[in-house]
């Protein structure tokens, strides 16, 4: 094997090592982004659950008020 071929091989190996290093850094960045997005998704699910519970409570309150109004209107009809 000539010196020139060894130098070419060394350059290719170095390029491969550099590429691997860059890909490893990209993987780490993607892992961090994934962790951040996972935490955000978890928080959004939690917030959604709170909103659903609040919505259910408000709907129940609304139904209760409607029933009270109907009852009062019924009493008013009997008074007339």
Tab-separated table of N, CA and C in Angstrom:
chain	number	residue	atom	x	y	z
A	1	UNK	N	0.852	-1.164	0.000
A	1	UNK	CA	0.000	0.000	0.000
A	1	UNK	C	0.905	1.237	0.000
A	2	UNK	N	0.600	2.158	-0.890
A	2	UNK	CA	1.442	3.354	-0.986
A	2	UNK	C	1.039	4.385	0.069
A	3	UNK	N	1.904	5.326	0.284
A	3	UNK	CA	1.674	6.384	1.262
A	3	UNK	C	0.460	7.227	0.862
A	4	UNK	N	0.320	7.444	-0.432
A	4	UNK	CA	-0.808	8.230	-0.930
A	4	UNK	C	-2.136	7.544	-0.614
A	5	UNK	N	-2.194	6.247	-0.780
A	5	UNK	CA	-3.424	5.493	-0.484
A	5	UNK	C	-3.726	5.529	1.012
A	6	UNK	N	-2.674	5.429	1.832
A	6	UNK	CA	-2.866	5.499	3.275
A	6	UNK	C	-3.400	6.868	3.692
A	7	UNK	N	-2.888	7.922	3.047
A	7	UNK	CA	-3.368	9.268	3.360
A	7	UNK	C	-4.838	9.433	2.967
A	8	UNK	N	-5.208	8.894	1.805
A	8	UNK	CA	-6.611	8.947	1.380
A	8	UNK	C	-7.502	8.185	2.356
A	9	UNK	N	-7.023	7.018	2.765
A	9	UNK	CA	-7.778	6.207	3.717
A	9	UNK	C	-7.915	6.935	5.047
A	10	UNK	N	-6.839	7.558	5.504
A	10	UNK	CA	-6.871	8.308	6.754
A	10	UNK	C	-7.870	9.469	6.657
A	11	UNK	N	-7.883	10.156	5.509
A	11	UNK	CA	-8.811	11.276	5.314
A	11	UNK	C	-10.257	10.781	5.356
A	12	UNK	N	-10.515	9.638	4.724
A	12	UNK	CA	-11.862	9.074	4.731
A	12	UNK	C	-12.279	8.649	6.133
A	13	UNK	N	-11.367	8.065	6.874
A	13	UNK	CA	-11.653	7.645	8.246
A	13	UNK	C	-11.936	8.872	9.105
A	14	UNK	N	-11.115	9.921	8.936
A	14	UNK	CA	-11.319	11.150	9.705
A	14	UNK	C	-12.677	11.773	9.367
A	15	UNK	N	-13.034	11.755	8.080
A	15	UNK	CA	-14.328	12.289	7.659
A	15	UNK	C	-15.467	11.472	8.290
A	16	UNK	N	-15.309	10.184	8.335
A	16	UNK	CA	-16.320	9.323	8.947
A	16	UNK	C	-16.426	9.605	10.442
A	17	UNK	N	-15.309	9.774	11.115
A	17	UNK	CA	-15.306	10.086	12.554
A	17	UNK	C	-15.987	11.428	12.795
A	18	UNK	N	-15.677	12.431	11.967
A	18	UNK	CA	-16.298	13.748	12.103
A	18	UNK	C	-17.810	13.664	11.893
A	19	UNK	N	-18.219	12.913	10.884
A	19	UNK	CA	-19.644	12.740	10.604
A	19	UNK	C	-20.346	12.059	11.769
A	20	UNK	N	-19.725	11.039	12.306
A	20	UNK	CA	-20.297	10.337	13.459
A	20	UNK	C	-20.434	11.275	14.648
A	21	UNK	N	-19.421	12.092	14.876
A	21	UNK	CA	-19.471	13.056	15.991
A	21	UNK	C	-20.613	14.045	15.806
A	22	UNK	N	-20.763	14.562	14.601
A	22	UNK	CA	-21.853	15.496	14.322
A	22	UNK	C	-23.217	14.831	14.515
A	23	UNK	N	-23.325	13.605	14.054
A	23	UNK	CA	-24.591	12.883	14.204
A	23	UNK	C	-24.907	12.605	15.672
A	24	UNK	N	-23.878	12.316	16.450
A	24	UNK	CA	-24.087	12.099	17.879
A	24	UNK	C	-24.562	13.378	18.565
A	25	UNK	N	-23.996	14.521	18.178
A	25	UNK	CA	-24.439	15.796	18.749
A	25	UNK	C	-25.895	16.078	18.347
A	26	UNK	N	-26.214	15.772	17.108
A	26	UNK	CA	-27.588	15.976	16.636
A	26	UNK	C	-28.558	15.075	17.394
A	27	UNK	N	-28.147	13.848	17.646
A	27	UNK	CA	-28.977	12.922	18.411
A	27	UNK	C	-29.230	13.463	19.811
A	28	UNK	N	-28.192	13.998	20.449
A	28	UNK	CA	-28.349	14.564	21.794
A	28	UNK	C	-29.313	15.743	21.779
A	29	UNK	N	-29.188	16.607	20.774
A	29	UNK	CA	-30.106	17.746	20.656
A	29	UNK	C	-31.539	17.261	20.462
A	30	UNK	N	-31.712	16.252	19.631
A	30	UNK	CA	-33.040	15.708	19.380
A	30	UNK	C	-33.623	15.055	20.637
A	31	UNK	N	-32.771	14.396	21.418
A	31	UNK	CA	-33.233	13.813	22.679
A	31	UNK	C	-33.713	14.899	23.625
A	32	UNK	N	-32.957	15.999	23.716
A	32	UNK	CA	-33.345	17.106	24.579
A	32	UNK	C	-34.660	17.723	24.114
A	33	UNK	N	-34.793	17.900	22.809
A	33	UNK	CA	-36.030	18.440	22.258
A	33	UNK	C	-37.188	17.498	22.539
A	34	UNK	N	-36.956	16.227	22.385
A	34	UNK	CA	-37.992	15.225	22.645
A	34	UNK	C	-38.429	15.257	24.109
A	35	UNK	N	-37.473	15.355	25.017
A	35	UNK	CA	-37.799	15.419	26.436
A	35	UNK	C	-38.622	16.666	26.749
A	36	UNK	N	-38.230	17.778	26.140
A	36	UNK	CA	-38.950	19.031	26.347
A	36	UNK	C	-40.382	18.931	25.819
A	37	UNK	N	-40.524	18.377	24.628
A	37	UNK	CA	-41.856	18.228	24.037
A	37	UNK	C	-42.714	17.237	24.819
A	38	UNK	N	-42.091	16.199	25.340
A	38	UNK	CA	-42.821	15.224	26.154
A	38	UNK	C	-43.349	15.885	27.423
A	39	UNK	N	-42.522	16.695	28.057
A	39	UNK	CA	-42.947	17.405	29.271
A	39	UNK	C	-44.073	18.380	28.943
A	40	UNK	N	-43.938	19.076	27.824
A	40	UNK	CA	-44.979	20.025	27.419
A	40	UNK	C	-46.291	19.298	27.127
A	41	UNK	N	-46.212	18.161	26.455
A	41	UNK	CA	-47.412	17.376	26.154
A	41	UNK	C	-48.070	16.890	27.440
A	42	UNK	N	-47.258	16.468	28.406
A	42	UNK	CA	-47.776	16.021	29.693
A	42	UNK	C	-48.534	17.162	30.390
A	43	UNK	N	-47.925	18.356	30.359
A	43	UNK	CA	-48.551	19.521	30.986
A	43	UNK	C	-49.856	19.895	30.275
A	44	UNK	N	-49.840	19.831	28.948
A	44	UNK	CA	-51.050	20.148	28.198
A	44	UNK	C	-52.174	19.155	28.486
A	45	UNK	N	-51.824	17.880	28.627
A	45	UNK	CA	-52.845	16.874	28.973
A	45	UNK	C	-53.431	17.167	30.343
A	46	UNK	N	-52.569	17.546	31.262
A	46	UNK	CA	-53.026	17.873	32.609
A	46	UNK	C	-53.953	19.089	32.572
A	47	UNK	N	-53.546	20.116	31.843
A	47	UNK	CA	-54.385	21.313	31.707
A	47	UNK	C	-55.716	20.988	31.050
A	48	UNK	N	-55.687	20.107	30.075
A	48	UNK	CA	-56.926	19.702	29.392
A	48	UNK	C	-57.868	19.020	30.372
A	49	UNK	N	-57.324	18.154	31.215
A	49	UNK	CA	-58.156	17.465	32.194
A	49	UNK	C	-58.817	18.460	33.142
A	50	UNK	N	-58.067	19.470	33.560
A	50	UNK	CA	-58.627	20.509	34.432
A	50	UNK	C	-59.739	21.255	33.708
A	51	UNK	N	-59.508	21.591	32.446
A	51	UNK	CA	-60.521	22.300	31.672
A	51	UNK	C	-61.775	21.454	31.471
A	52	UNK	N	-61.607	20.174	31.241
A	52	UNK	CA	-62.764	19.289	31.085
A	52	UNK	C	-63.559	19.233	32.384
A	53	UNK	N	-62.865	19.143	33.507
A	53	UNK	CA	-63.550	19.125	34.801
A	53	UNK	C	-64.279	20.444	35.043
A	54	UNK	N	-63.621	21.557	34.730
A	54	UNK	CA	-64.268	22.859	34.879
A	54	UNK	C	-65.495	22.964	33.979
A	55	UNK	N	-65.364	22.491	32.762
A	55	UNK	CA	-66.486	22.525	31.826
A	55	UNK	C	-67.652	21.689	32.353
A	56	UNK	N	-67.362	20.502	32.858
A	56	UNK	CA	-68.427	19.655	33.417
A	56	UNK	C	-69.124	20.362	34.574
A	57	UNK	N	-68.346	20.986	35.442
A	57	UNK	CA	-68.926	21.696	36.584
A	57	UNK	C	-69.812	22.838	36.108
A	58	UNK	N	-69.322	23.613	35.138
A	58	UNK	CA	-70.111	24.728	34.617
A	58	UNK	C	-71.397	24.244	33.953
A	59	UNK	N	-71.332	23.141	33.237
A	59	UNK	CA	-72.539	22.592	32.615
A	59	UNK	C	-73.543	22.147	33.678
A	60	UNK	N	-73.034	21.524	34.736
A	60	UNK	CA	-73.921	21.109	35.828
A	60	UNK	C	-74.536	22.321	36.512
A	61	UNK	N	-73.735	23.357	36.749
A	61	UNK	CA	-74.256	24.587	37.348
A	61	UNK	C	-75.317	25.215	36.457
A	62	UNK	N	-75.048	25.226	35.163
A	62	UNK	CA	-76.002	25.795	34.204
A	62	UNK	C	-77.322	25.029	34.243
A	63	UNK	N	-77.259	23.718	34.265
A	63	UNK	CA	-78.473	22.903	34.341
A	63	UNK	C	-79.230	23.164	35.643
A	64	UNK	N	-78.489	23.310	36.742
A	64	UNK	CA	-79.127	23.583	38.033
A	64	UNK	C	-79.839	24.920	37.997
A	65	UNK	N	-79.206	25.945	37.418
A	65	UNK	CA	-79.841	27.255	37.317
A	65	UNK	C	-81.059	27.210	36.402
A	66	UNK	N	-80.968	26.484	35.327
A	66	UNK	CA	-82.126	26.344	34.439
A	66	UNK	C	-83.295	25.710	35.186
A	67	UNK	N	-83.012	24.693	35.973
A	67	UNK	CA	-84.060	24.028	36.743
A	67	UNK	C	-84.656	24.995	37.760
A	68	UNK	N	-83.847	25.785	38.411
A	68	UNK	CA	-84.348	26.776	39.373
A	68	UNK	C	-85.247	27.800	38.690
A	69	UNK	N	-84.818	28.278	37.505
A	69	UNK	CA	-85.623	29.244	36.764
A	69	UNK	C	-86.955	28.622	36.368
A	70	UNK	N	-86.937	27.381	35.899
A	70	UNK	CA	-88.183	26.686	35.538
A	70	UNK	C	-89.109	26.568	36.746
A	71	UNK	N	-88.504	26.238	37.879
A	71	UNK	CA	-89.294	26.105	39.106
A	71	UNK	C	-89.939	27.437	39.484
A	72	UNK	N	-89.150	28.509	39.435
A	72	UNK	CA	-89.682	29.842	39.742
A	72	UNK	C	-90.751	30.270	38.758
A	73	UNK	N	-90.549	29.984	37.494
A	73	UNK	CA	-91.563	30.320	36.484
A	73	UNK	C	-92.829	29.524	36.722
A	74	UNK	N	-92.672	28.271	37.110
A	74	UNK	CA	-93.844	27.440	37.428
A	74	UNK	C	-94.610	28.011	38.597
A	75	UNK	N	-93.910	28.480	39.626
A	75	UNK	CA	-94.557	29.085	40.782
A	75	UNK	C	-95.280	30.370	40.391
A	76	UNK	N	-94.639	31.150	39.482
A	76	UNK	CA	-95.273	32.390	39.029
A	76	UNK	C	-96.551	32.101	38.252
A	77	UNK	N	-96.527	31.024	37.464
A	77	UNK	CA	-97.730	30.648	36.714
A	77	UNK	C	-98.867	30.297	37.658
A	78	UNK	N	-98.559	29.661	38.783
A	78	UNK	CA	-99.587	29.284	39.750
A	78	UNK	C	-100.146	30.494	40.490
A	79	UNK	N	-99.325	31.537	40.618
A	79	UNK	CA	-99.757	32.744	41.331
A	79	UNK	C	-100.783	33.511	40.496
A	80	UNK	N	-100.599	33.530	39.205
A	80	UNK	CA	-101.496	34.273	38.330
A	80	UNK	C	-102.800	33.574	38.330
